Amino acid sequence: MSQETDQDDQLYHLLAAVTMQDRAAFRRLYEATSAKLFGFALRVLHKEELAEEAVQDAYVAIWHAAASYQMHLAAPLTWMVTIVRNKALDVRRRALADGGDVRVELEDADGLADMAAGPHELAQLSRDAQALARCMDTLAGRQRQAIGMAYLHDLSHSDVAARLGLPLGTVKTWIRRGLDRLRDCLSRREAA
């Protein structure tokens, strides 16, 4: 078994324990990943205090969203990096709204792999995550946005509907159908 697979297994088991509100497992998860996630946030935001804020927000989200993690969609660290990236975007927006000068190298969703150009970051981006990104690209923009809000930002379907200004039934249908399409797309990629 490779070191990367061992790490994925360890992180997966820690995330599973976190879903049961296991604080000791959460502490071990933090110890195992915080340096990498902070390095990623710092690389995105370029300021330690902003990176610390993004990572803190990310761990709160990880605590609450651990039950929504699906190992067949992405490696655990890739999933956490995505949460950190989204929290970094939120921190950037808040800093800009407060009149701050934040120099950030951010790209569109396809550019996640390019942002993590160092050898350690490249190792973190698994083939599963790249396949998921390609499959996400096959979804309509608003459907992709709804799924991202629900699973990456840990928003309820009602919250997603409110933020998008759409009926709840529409959002639920988009998410359900989108997840079905992602599952089919990923299955086809695995079979190939």
Coordinates of C-alpha atoms in Angstrom, one line a residue:
M1 CA 0.0 0.0 0.0
S2 CA 1.4 3.4 -0.9
Q3 CA 2.0 6.2 1.6
E4 CA -0.7 8.3 0.0
T5 CA -3.3 5.5 0.3
D6 CA -2.3 5.0 3.9
Q7 CA -2.8 8.7 4.6
D8 CA -6.2 8.6 2.8
D9 CA -7.3 5.6 4.9
Q10 CA -6.2 7.3 8.1
L11 CA -8.0 10.5 7.2
Y12 CA -11.1 8.7 6.1
H13 CA -11.3 6.9 9.4
L14 CA -10.8 10.1 11.3
L15 CA -13.5 11.8 9.3
A16 CA -15.8 8.9 10.0
A17 CA -15.1 9.3 13.8
V18 CA -15.7 13.1 13.5
T19 CA -19.2 12.4 12.2
M20 CA -19.9 10.8 15.6
Q21 CA -18.7 14.0 17.3
D22 CA -15.4 12.4 18.4
R23 CA -13.3 15.4 19.6
A24 CA -10.2 13.3 20.0
A25 CA -10.4 12.2 16.3
F26 CA -11.0 15.8 15.3
R27 CA -7.9 16.8 17.2
R28 CA -5.9 14.0 15.4
L29 CA -7.4 15.1 12.0
Y30 CA -6.3 18.7 12.8
E31 CA -2.8 17.6 13.8
A32 CA -2.5 15.5 10.6
T33 CA -3.7 18.1 8.2
S34 CA -3.4 21.7 9.6
A35 CA 0.1 22.4 8.3
K36 CA -0.8 21.4 4.8
L37 CA -4.2 23.3 4.8
F38 CA -2.6 26.4 6.4
G39 CA 0.2 26.3 3.7
F40 CA -2.5 26.1 1.0
A41 CA -4.5 29.0 2.5
L42 CA -1.4 31.1 2.8
R43 CA -0.5 30.3 -0.8
V44 CA -3.9 31.6 -1.8
L45 CA -4.3 34.6 0.5
H46 CA -0.6 35.6 1.0
K47 CA -1.2 36.9 4.6
E48 CA -0.8 34.8 7.7
E49 CA -3.7 36.3 9.6
L50 CA -6.1 35.8 6.7
A51 CA -4.9 32.3 6.1
E52 CA -5.4 31.5 9.8
E53 CA -9.0 32.8 9.6
A54 CA -9.7 30.7 6.5
V55 CA -8.3 27.6 8.1
Q56 CA -10.2 28.1 11.3
D57 CA -13.5 28.6 9.3
A58 CA -12.6 25.5 7.3
Y59 CA -12.2 23.3 10.4
V60 CA -15.5 24.5 11.7
A61 CA -17.1 23.5 8.4
I62 CA -15.2 20.2 8.4
W63 CA -16.6 19.4 11.9
H64 CA -20.1 20.1 10.7
A65 CA -19.8 18.6 7.2
A66 CA -17.8 15.4 7.9
A67 CA -21.0 13.3 7.5
S68 CA -21.4 14.6 4.0
Y69 CA -17.9 13.5 2.9
Q70 CA -18.1 10.9 0.2
M71 CA -14.9 8.9 -0.4
H72 CA -15.8 7.9 -4.0
L73 CA -15.9 11.6 -5.0
A74 CA -12.5 12.8 -3.7
A75 CA -9.7 11.9 -1.4
P76 CA -10.1 13.2 2.1
L77 CA -7.4 15.8 1.9
T78 CA -8.6 17.0 -1.5
W79 CA -12.1 17.5 0.0
M80 CA -10.6 19.5 2.9
V81 CA -8.5 21.6 0.5
T82 CA -11.6 22.4 -1.4
I83 CA -13.3 23.6 1.8
V84 CA -10.2 25.7 2.6
R85 CA -10.2 27.2 -0.8
N86 CA -13.9 28.2 -0.5
K87 CA -13.3 29.7 3.0
A88 CA -10.3 31.6 1.6
L89 CA -12.6 33.1 -1.0
D90 CA -15.1 34.0 1.8
V91 CA -12.2 35.6 3.8
R92 CA -11.1 37.5 0.7
R93 CA -14.6 38.8 0.1
R94 CA -15.0 40.0 3.7
A95 CA -11.5 41.7 3.6
L96 CA -12.4 43.5 0.4
A97 CA -15.8 44.5 1.7
D98 CA -14.0 46.0 4.8
G99 CA -11.7 48.0 2.4
G100 CA -8.7 45.7 2.8
D101 CA -6.1 45.3 0.1
V102 CA -5.9 41.6 -0.5
R103 CA -3.7 40.2 -3.2
V104 CA -5.0 36.8 -4.1
E105 CA -4.1 34.5 -6.9
L106 CA -7.4 32.8 -7.6
E107 CA -8.7 31.2 -10.7
D108 CA -11.9 29.7 -11.7
A109 CA -12.9 26.2 -10.4
D110 CA -10.9 24.5 -13.1
G111 CA -7.8 26.3 -11.9
L112 CA -7.6 24.5 -8.5
A113 CA -4.9 22.1 -9.8
D114 CA -2.9 25.1 -11.1
M115 CA -3.1 26.9 -7.7
A116 CA -1.6 23.9 -6.0
A117 CA 1.5 23.8 -8.2
G118 CA 4.0 22.7 -5.5
P119 CA 5.0 19.0 -5.3
H120 CA 3.2 18.4 -2.0
E121 CA 0.0 20.1 -3.3
L122 CA 0.1 18.2 -6.6
A123 CA 0.4 14.9 -4.6
Q124 CA -2.8 15.9 -2.7
L125 CA -4.9 16.3 -5.8
S126 CA -5.9 12.8 -6.5
R127 CA -7.1 11.3 -9.8
D128 CA -10.5 11.0 -8.2
A129 CA -10.7 14.8 -7.6
Q130 CA -9.6 15.5 -11.1
A131 CA -12.3 13.1 -12.4
L132 CA -14.9 14.8 -10.2
A133 CA -13.9 18.2 -11.6
R134 CA -14.3 17.0 -15.1
C135 CA -17.7 15.5 -14.3
M136 CA -18.8 18.7 -12.5
D137 CA -18.0 20.5 -15.8
T138 CA -20.7 18.5 -17.5
L139 CA -23.4 20.0 -15.3
A140 CA -25.2 23.2 -16.0
G141 CA -23.8 26.2 -14.2
R142 CA -26.6 26.8 -11.7
Q143 CA -26.9 23.1 -11.0
R144 CA -23.1 22.9 -10.3
Q145 CA -23.5 26.0 -8.1
A146 CA -26.3 24.4 -6.1
I147 CA -24.4 21.2 -5.5
G148 CA -21.3 23.2 -4.5
M149 CA -23.3 25.3 -2.1
A150 CA -24.9 22.2 -0.5
Y151 CA -21.8 20.0 -0.3
L152 CA -18.9 22.3 -0.1
H153 CA -20.4 25.1 1.9
D154 CA -22.6 22.8 4.0
L155 CA -25.8 24.7 3.3
S156 CA -29.2 23.1 3.6
H157 CA -31.4 22.8 0.5
S158 CA -33.6 25.6 1.9
D159 CA -30.5 27.8 2.3
V160 CA -29.4 27.1 -1.2
A161 CA -32.9 27.9 -2.6
A162 CA -33.0 31.1 -0.7
R163 CA -29.5 32.2 -1.9
L164 CA -30.3 31.3 -5.5
G165 CA -33.8 32.8 -5.3
L166 CA -35.4 29.5 -6.5
P167 CA -38.2 27.3 -5.3
L168 CA -37.0 24.6 -2.8
G169 CA -38.4 21.8 -5.1
T170 CA -36.3 23.0 -8.0
V171 CA -33.1 23.1 -5.9
K172 CA -33.8 19.6 -4.6
T173 CA -34.4 18.3 -8.1
W174 CA -31.3 19.9 -9.5
I175 CA -29.1 18.5 -6.7
R176 CA -30.6 15.0 -6.9
R177 CA -30.3 14.9 -10.7
G178 CA -26.9 16.4 -10.6
L179 CA -25.6 13.9 -8.1
D180 CA -27.1 11.1 -10.3
R181 CA -25.2 12.5 -13.3
L182 CA -22.0 12.8 -11.3
R183 CA -22.3 9.2 -10.1
D184 CA -22.9 8.0 -13.7
C185 CA -20.0 10.1 -15.1
L186 CA -17.6 8.8 -12.4
S187 CA -18.7 5.2 -12.9
R188 CA -18.1 5.5 -16.7
R189 CA -14.6 7.0 -15.9
E190 CA -13.8 4.1 -13.6
A191 CA -14.9 1.6 -16.1
A192 CA -12.7 3.1 -18.9

